Amino acid sequence: MRQAPNIMLTGTPGVGKTTHCESLAERTGLRHISINQVVKDKGCHEGWNEEYQSWIVDEDKLLDAIEKEVHCGGCIIDWHACDLFPRSWLDLVVVLRVDSSTLFDRLTGRNYAEAKLQENLDSEIMEVLLQEARDAFDEAIVIELTSNTADELESNVDRIEAWIKQWKLDNAS
Ligand code: ADP
Ligand code: MG
């Protein structure tokens, strides 16, 4: 039994996953696991994809690399995909959403190549990550939150922090 819940923050690149995770980790003491960082640091990949400017992730290696830590509970997992994680690992899956004009501005700021920019905008409009989360996990643990403004960021963090407190009360042994 975990002493603290495991939470996944997912969504299209640029929605605010890392920003939310860092704030949550600071506020709650839960550990931020940036999958990008793990893939890079622990070599959980089969090389670099030039076109997408991203690692070709070896999912088995990645799961092995974080299994022990996740097993202890108290992890906030930060990544743009969720369906590779076993259902039993996660207590809450938060899908962050933004308006396309906001996402456009954020991704342009990152100097994304045109093709990658368009692909991410399409993905957000088509709700790809939300659907992936709903297909992979029990609908009761999947929540959708908007992340357009600093106020929304603040209220999302408040809400997830309150959820964590409640989880701990409900699961106290
Ligand atoms: P992700 O990890 O999902 O790719 P980031 O957390 O890196 O996204 O956020 C992308 C950019 O958007 C950053 O510049 C961040 O400061 C900004 N940002 C994220 N969430 C919000 C928000 N709710 N309101 C305003 N700006 C935000
Ligand atoms: Mg990020």
PDB file of C-alpha atoms and ligand atoms in Angstrom:
ATOM      1  CA  MET A   1       0.000   0.000   0.000  1.00  0.00           C
ATOM      2  CA  ARG A   2       1.280   3.468  -0.921  1.00  0.00           C
ATOM      3  CA  GLN A   3       1.639   6.173   1.758  1.00  0.00           C
ATOM      4  CA  ALA A   4       1.035   8.901  -0.835  1.00  0.00           C
ATOM      5  CA  PRO A   5      -0.720   8.806  -4.194  1.00  0.00           C
ATOM      6  CA  ASN A   6       0.855   8.692  -7.628  1.00  0.00           C
ATOM      7  CA  ILE A   7      -0.420  11.363  -9.963  1.00  0.00           C
ATOM      8  CA  MET A   8       0.087  11.695 -13.692  1.00  0.00           C
ATOM      9  CA  LEU A   9       0.066  15.125 -15.359  1.00  0.00           C
ATOM     10  CA  THR A  10      -0.339  14.744 -19.069  1.00  0.00           C
ATOM     11  CA  GLY A  11      -1.331  16.767 -22.125  1.00  0.00           C
ATOM     12  CA  THR A  12       0.057  18.150 -25.368  1.00  0.00           C
ATOM     13  CA  PRO A  13       3.533  19.737 -25.156  1.00  0.00           C
ATOM     14  CA  GLY A  14       3.152  23.337 -23.954  1.00  0.00           C
ATOM     15  CA  VAL A  15      -0.024  22.904 -21.880  1.00  0.00           C
ATOM     16  CA  GLY A  16       1.858  23.478 -18.631  1.00  0.00           C
ATOM     17  CA  LYS A  17       2.676  20.013 -17.270  1.00  0.00           C
ATOM     18  CA  THR A  18       6.144  20.857 -15.964  1.00  0.00           C
ATOM     19  CA  THR A  19       5.010  24.172 -14.473  1.00  0.00           C
ATOM     20  CA  HIS A  20       2.174  22.424 -12.613  1.00  0.00           C
ATOM     21  CA  CYS A  21       4.416  19.555 -11.462  1.00  0.00           C
ATOM     22  CA  GLU A  22       7.089  21.872 -10.073  1.00  0.00           C
ATOM     23  CA  SER A  23       4.559  23.918  -8.160  1.00  0.00           C
ATOM     24  CA  LEU A  24       2.820  20.807  -6.843  1.00  0.00           C
ATOM     25  CA  ALA A  25       6.096  19.198  -5.767  1.00  0.00           C
ATOM     26  CA  GLU A  26       7.050  22.339  -3.869  1.00  0.00           C
ATOM     27  CA  ARG A  27       3.664  22.604  -2.182  1.00  0.00           C
ATOM     28  CA  THR A  28       3.079  18.943  -1.331  1.00  0.00           C
ATOM     29  CA  GLY A  29       6.513  17.335  -0.992  1.00  0.00           C
ATOM     30  CA  LEU A  30       5.591  14.761  -3.634  1.00  0.00           C
ATOM     31  CA  ARG A  31       8.382  13.985  -6.112  1.00  0.00           C
ATOM     32  CA  HIS A  32       8.324  15.371  -9.651  1.00  0.00           C
ATOM     33  CA  ILE A  33       9.358  12.692 -12.144  1.00  0.00           C
ATOM     34  CA  SER A  34      10.091  14.301 -15.480  1.00  0.00           C
ATOM     35  CA  ILE A  35       9.981  11.447 -17.976  1.00  0.00           C
ATOM     36  CA  ASN A  36      12.001  13.513 -20.469  1.00  0.00           C
ATOM     37  CA  GLN A  37      14.750  13.743 -17.878  1.00  0.00           C
ATOM     38  CA  VAL A  38      14.621  10.033 -16.980  1.00  0.00           C
ATOM     39  CA  VAL A  39      14.755   9.012 -20.650  1.00  0.00           C
ATOM     40  CA  LYS A  40      17.786  11.220 -21.179  1.00  0.00           C
ATOM     41  CA  ASP A  41      19.628  10.498 -17.913  1.00  0.00           C
ATOM     42  CA  LYS A  42      19.059   6.739 -17.826  1.00  0.00           C
ATOM     43  CA  GLY A  43      19.334   6.140 -21.551  1.00  0.00           C
ATOM     44  CA  CYS A  44      15.810   4.726 -21.935  1.00  0.00           C
ATOM     45  CA  HIS A  45      15.836   5.282 -25.679  1.00  0.00           C
ATOM     46  CA  GLU A  46      16.934   3.875 -29.006  1.00  0.00           C
ATOM     47  CA  GLY A  47      18.436   7.091 -30.319  1.00  0.00           C
ATOM     48  CA  TRP A  48      17.407  10.564 -31.385  1.00  0.00           C
ATOM     49  CA  ASN A  49      14.716  11.341 -33.941  1.00  0.00           C
ATOM     50  CA  GLU A  50      15.983  14.323 -35.957  1.00  0.00           C
ATOM     51  CA  GLU A  51      12.634  15.094 -37.561  1.00  0.00           C
ATOM     52  CA  TYR A  52      10.729  15.237 -34.268  1.00  0.00           C
ATOM     53  CA  GLN A  53      13.702  16.494 -32.274  1.00  0.00           C
ATOM     54  CA  SER A  54      12.974  13.955 -29.565  1.00  0.00           C
ATOM     55  CA  TRP A  55      14.235  10.662 -28.157  1.00  0.00           C
ATOM     56  CA  ILE A  56      12.858   7.385 -29.500  1.00  0.00           C
ATOM     57  CA  VAL A  57      11.717   6.041 -26.143  1.00  0.00           C
ATOM     58  CA  ASP A  58      12.275   2.435 -25.125  1.00  0.00           C
ATOM     59  CA  GLU A  59       9.129   1.986 -23.028  1.00  0.00           C
ATOM     60  CA  ASP A  60      10.226  -1.236 -21.301  1.00  0.00           C
ATOM     61  CA  LYS A  61      13.484   0.351 -20.181  1.00  0.00           C
ATOM     62  CA  LEU A  62      11.622   3.435 -19.032  1.00  0.00           C
ATOM     63  CA  LEU A  63       9.136   1.460 -16.935  1.00  0.00           C
ATOM     64  CA  ASP A  64      11.991  -0.564 -15.396  1.00  0.00           C
ATOM     65  CA  ALA A  65      13.871   2.649 -14.604  1.00  0.00           C
ATOM     66  CA  ILE A  66      11.049   4.193 -12.551  1.00  0.00           C
ATOM     67  CA  GLU A  67       9.215   1.132 -11.217  1.00  0.00           C
ATOM     68  CA  LYS A  68      10.842   1.097  -7.765  1.00  0.00           C
ATOM     69  CA  GLU A  69      10.289   4.777  -7.176  1.00  0.00           C
ATOM     70  CA  VAL A  70       6.667   4.656  -8.337  1.00  0.00           C
ATOM     71  CA  HIS A  71       6.030   1.617  -6.177  1.00  0.00           C
ATOM     72  CA  CYS A  72       6.781   3.711  -3.066  1.00  0.00           C
ATOM     73  CA  GLY A  73       4.086   6.239  -4.042  1.00  0.00           C
ATOM     74  CA  GLY A  74       4.220  10.030  -3.883  1.00  0.00           C
ATOM     75  CA  CYS A  75       5.241  10.561  -7.505  1.00  0.00           C
ATOM     76  CA  ILE A  76       4.018  13.243  -9.862  1.00  0.00           C
ATOM     77  CA  ILE A  77       4.716  11.956 -13.343  1.00  0.00           C
ATOM     78  CA  ASP A  78       5.213  14.548 -16.092  1.00  0.00           C
ATOM     79  CA  TRP A  79       4.807  13.370 -19.674  1.00  0.00           C
ATOM     80  CA  HIS A  80       2.827  13.776 -22.868  1.00  0.00           C
ATOM     81  CA  ALA A  81       1.767  10.135 -22.972  1.00  0.00           C
ATOM     82  CA  CYS A  82       0.082   8.045 -20.315  1.00  0.00           C
ATOM     83  CA  ASP A  83      -1.131   4.807 -21.862  1.00  0.00           C
ATOM     84  CA  LEU A  84       2.153   2.957 -21.356  1.00  0.00           C
ATOM     85  CA  PHE A  85       1.853   3.131 -17.555  1.00  0.00           C
ATOM     86  CA  PRO A  86       0.207   0.177 -15.790  1.00  0.00           C
ATOM     87  CA  ARG A  87      -3.230   1.047 -14.387  1.00  0.00           C
ATOM     88  CA  SER A  88      -2.183  -0.022 -10.910  1.00  0.00           C
ATOM     89  CA  TRP A  89       0.535   2.647 -10.823  1.00  0.00           C
ATOM     90  CA  LEU A  90      -1.709   5.698 -10.907  1.00  0.00           C
ATOM     91  CA  ASP A  91      -4.313   7.118  -8.540  1.00  0.00           C
ATOM     92  CA  LEU A  92      -5.144  10.248 -10.534  1.00  0.00           C
ATOM     93  CA  VAL A  93      -4.583  11.257 -14.170  1.00  0.00           C
ATOM     94  CA  VAL A  94      -4.806  14.990 -14.850  1.00  0.00           C
ATOM     95  CA  VAL A  95      -5.100  16.019 -18.490  1.00  0.00           C
ATOM     96  CA  LEU A  96      -4.217  19.690 -18.949  1.00  0.00           C
ATOM     97  CA  ARG A  97      -5.889  21.578 -21.795  1.00  0.00           C
ATOM     98  CA  VAL A  98      -5.322  24.951 -23.444  1.00  0.00           C
ATOM     99  CA  ASP A  99      -6.944  27.067 -26.140  1.00  0.00           C
ATOM    100  CA  SER A 100      -5.225  26.705 -29.489  1.00  0.00           C
ATOM    101  CA  SER A 101      -4.221  30.358 -29.733  1.00  0.00           C
ATOM    102  CA  THR A 102      -2.531  30.119 -26.331  1.00  0.00           C
ATOM    103  CA  LEU A 103      -0.796  26.902 -27.310  1.00  0.00           C
ATOM    104  CA  PHE A 104       0.296  28.452 -30.601  1.00  0.00           C
ATOM    105  CA  ASP A 105       1.966  31.329 -28.735  1.00  0.00           C
ATOM    106  CA  ARG A 106       3.662  29.019 -26.236  1.00  0.00           C
ATOM    107  CA  LEU A 107       5.038  26.647 -28.877  1.00  0.00           C
ATOM    108  CA  THR A 108       6.143  29.470 -31.158  1.00  0.00           C
ATOM    109  CA  GLY A 109       8.064  30.791 -28.176  1.00  0.00           C
ATOM    110  CA  ARG A 110       9.889  27.454 -28.046  1.00  0.00           C
ATOM    111  CA  ASN A 111      10.966  27.718 -31.681  1.00  0.00           C
ATOM    112  CA  TYR A 112       9.236  24.508 -32.678  1.00  0.00           C
ATOM    113  CA  ALA A 113       9.646  23.479 -36.320  1.00  0.00           C
ATOM    114  CA  GLU A 114       6.520  24.160 -38.386  1.00  0.00           C
ATOM    115  CA  ALA A 115       5.540  20.474 -38.762  1.00  0.00           C
ATOM    116  CA  LYS A 116       5.923  19.752 -35.071  1.00  0.00           C
ATOM    117  CA  LEU A 117       4.017  22.906 -34.150  1.00  0.00           C
ATOM    118  CA  GLN A 118       1.105  21.975 -36.403  1.00  0.00           C
ATOM    119  CA  GLU A 119       1.058  18.397 -35.185  1.00  0.00           C
ATOM    120  CA  ASN A 120       0.836  19.496 -31.571  1.00  0.00           C
ATOM    121  CA  LEU A 121      -1.890  22.045 -32.305  1.00  0.00           C
ATOM    122  CA  ASP A 122      -3.913  19.374 -34.138  1.00  0.00           C
ATOM    123  CA  SER A 123      -3.386  16.951 -31.284  1.00  0.00           C
ATOM    124  CA  GLU A 124      -4.727  19.498 -28.775  1.00  0.00           C
ATOM    125  CA  ILE A 125      -7.750  20.386 -30.925  1.00  0.00           C
ATOM    126  CA  MET A 126      -8.555  16.692 -31.481  1.00  0.00           C
ATOM    127  CA  GLU A 127      -8.273  15.989 -27.724  1.00  0.00           C
ATOM    128  CA  VAL A 128      -5.833  13.157 -28.429  1.00  0.00           C
ATOM    129  CA  LEU A 129      -4.303  12.996 -24.954  1.00  0.00           C
ATOM    130  CA  LEU A 130      -7.667  13.284 -23.200  1.00  0.00           C
ATOM    131  CA  GLN A 131      -8.985  10.381 -25.239  1.00  0.00           C
ATOM    132  CA  GLU A 132      -5.825   8.360 -24.616  1.00  0.00           C
ATOM    133  CA  ALA A 133      -6.217   8.864 -20.860  1.00  0.00           C
ATOM    134  CA  ARG A 134      -9.903   7.936 -20.907  1.00  0.00           C
ATOM    135  CA  ASP A 135      -9.204   4.817 -22.946  1.00  0.00           C
ATOM    136  CA  ALA A 136      -6.315   3.667 -20.777  1.00  0.00           C
ATOM    137  CA  PHE A 137      -7.654   4.383 -17.267  1.00  0.00           C
ATOM    138  CA  ASP A 138     -10.829   4.133 -15.241  1.00  0.00           C
ATOM    139  CA  GLU A 139     -12.799   7.280 -16.146  1.00  0.00           C
ATOM    140  CA  ALA A 140     -13.302   8.051 -12.463  1.00  0.00           C
ATOM    141  CA  ILE A 141      -9.602   8.845 -12.012  1.00  0.00           C
ATOM    142  CA  VAL A 142      -9.213  11.003 -15.142  1.00  0.00           C
ATOM    143  CA  ILE A 143      -9.798  14.749 -14.798  1.00  0.00           C
ATOM    144  CA  GLU A 144      -9.495  17.509 -17.373  1.00  0.00           C
ATOM    145  CA  LEU A 145      -8.270  20.950 -16.244  1.00  0.00           C
ATOM    146  CA  THR A 146      -7.654  24.097 -18.292  1.00  0.00           C
ATOM    147  CA  SER A 147      -4.297  25.844 -18.083  1.00  0.00           C
ATOM    148  CA  ASN A 148      -4.598  29.076 -20.051  1.00  0.00           C
ATOM    149  CA  THR A 149      -3.834  31.575 -17.307  1.00  0.00           C
ATOM    150  CA  ALA A 150      -1.834  32.008 -14.116  1.00  0.00           C
ATOM    151  CA  ASP A 151      -5.118  32.020 -12.156  1.00  0.00           C
ATOM    152  CA  GLU A 152      -6.051  28.658 -13.609  1.00  0.00           C
ATOM    153  CA  LEU A 153      -2.604  27.300 -12.776  1.00  0.00           C
ATOM    154  CA  GLU A 154      -3.075  28.439  -9.187  1.00  0.00           C
ATOM    155  CA  SER A 155      -6.540  26.968  -8.829  1.00  0.00           C
ATOM    156  CA  ASN A 156      -5.477  23.692 -10.463  1.00  0.00           C
ATOM    157  CA  VAL A 157      -2.606  23.324  -8.017  1.00  0.00           C
ATOM    158  CA  ASP A 158      -4.958  24.134  -5.103  1.00  0.00           C
ATOM    159  CA  ARG A 159      -7.406  21.553  -6.325  1.00  0.00           C
ATOM    160  CA  ILE A 160      -4.840  18.782  -6.787  1.00  0.00           C
ATOM    161  CA  GLU A 161      -3.262  19.593  -3.421  1.00  0.00           C
ATOM    162  CA  ALA A 162      -6.688  19.252  -1.766  1.00  0.00           C
ATOM    163  CA  TRP A 163      -7.217  15.965  -3.605  1.00  0.00           C
ATOM    164  CA  ILE A 164      -3.872  14.652  -2.269  1.00  0.00           C
ATOM    165  CA  LYS A 165      -4.805  15.604   1.308  1.00  0.00           C
ATOM    166  CA  GLN A 166      -8.123  13.807   0.946  1.00  0.00           C
ATOM    167  CA  TRP A 167      -6.435  10.732  -0.572  1.00  0.00           C
ATOM    168  CA  LYS A 168      -4.131  10.552   2.448  1.00  0.00           C
ATOM    169  CA  LEU A 169      -7.081  10.747   4.856  1.00  0.00           C
ATOM    170  CA  ASP A 170      -8.999   8.102   2.940  1.00  0.00           C
ATOM    171  CA  ASN A 171      -6.007   5.774   2.742  1.00  0.00           C
ATOM    172  CA  ALA A 172      -4.548   6.261   6.242  1.00  0.00           C
ATOM    173  CA  SER A 173      -3.776   2.907   7.799  1.00  0.00           C
TER     174      SER A 173
HETATM  175  P1  ADP B   1       4.745  21.382 -20.763  1.00  0.00           P
HETATM  176  O1  ADP B   1       5.604  20.840 -19.661  1.00  0.00           O
HETATM  177  O2  ADP B   1       3.369  20.828 -20.775  1.00  0.00           O
HETATM  178  O3  ADP B   1       5.376  21.276 -22.113  1.00  0.00           O
HETATM  179  P2  ADP B   1       5.402  23.946 -19.564  1.00  0.00           P
HETATM  180  O4  ADP B   1       5.079  23.753 -18.133  1.00  0.00           O
HETATM  181  O5  ADP B   1       6.825  23.884 -19.964  1.00  0.00           O
HETATM  182  O6  ADP B   1       4.544  22.948 -20.485  1.00  0.00           O
HETATM  183  O7  ADP B   1       4.761  25.341 -19.992  1.00  0.00           O
HETATM  184  C1  ADP B   1       4.952  25.898 -21.279  1.00  0.00           C
HETATM  185  C2  ADP B   1       4.981  27.420 -21.162  1.00  0.00           C
HETATM  186  O8  ADP B   1       3.707  27.895 -20.794  1.00  0.00           O
HETATM  187  C3  ADP B   1       5.945  27.927 -20.098  1.00  0.00           C
HETATM  188  O9  ADP B   1       6.525  29.110 -20.587  1.00  0.00           O
HETATM  189  C4  ADP B   1       5.057  28.218 -18.913  1.00  0.00           C
HETATM  190  O10 ADP B   1       5.565  29.251 -18.112  1.00  0.00           O
HETATM  191  C5  ADP B   1       3.753  28.626 -19.572  1.00  0.00           C
HETATM  192  N1  ADP B   1       2.558  28.232 -18.803  1.00  0.00           N
HETATM  193  C6  ADP B   1       2.262  26.973 -18.398  1.00  0.00           C
HETATM  194  N2  ADP B   1       1.072  26.940 -17.772  1.00  0.00           N
HETATM  195  C7  ADP B   1       0.600  28.205 -17.773  1.00  0.00           C
HETATM  196  C8  ADP B   1      -0.606  28.815 -17.296  1.00  0.00           C
HETATM  197  N3  ADP B   1      -1.586  28.115 -16.680  1.00  0.00           N
HETATM  198  N4  ADP B   1      -0.768  30.161 -17.472  1.00  0.00           N
HETATM  199  C9  ADP B   1       0.200  30.863 -18.101  1.00  0.00           C
HETATM  200  N5  ADP B   1       1.354  30.341 -18.598  1.00  0.00           N
HETATM  201  C10 ADP B   1       1.554  29.036 -18.437  1.00  0.00           C
HETATM  202 MG    MG B   2       7.455  19.805 -19.837  1.00  0.00          MG
END
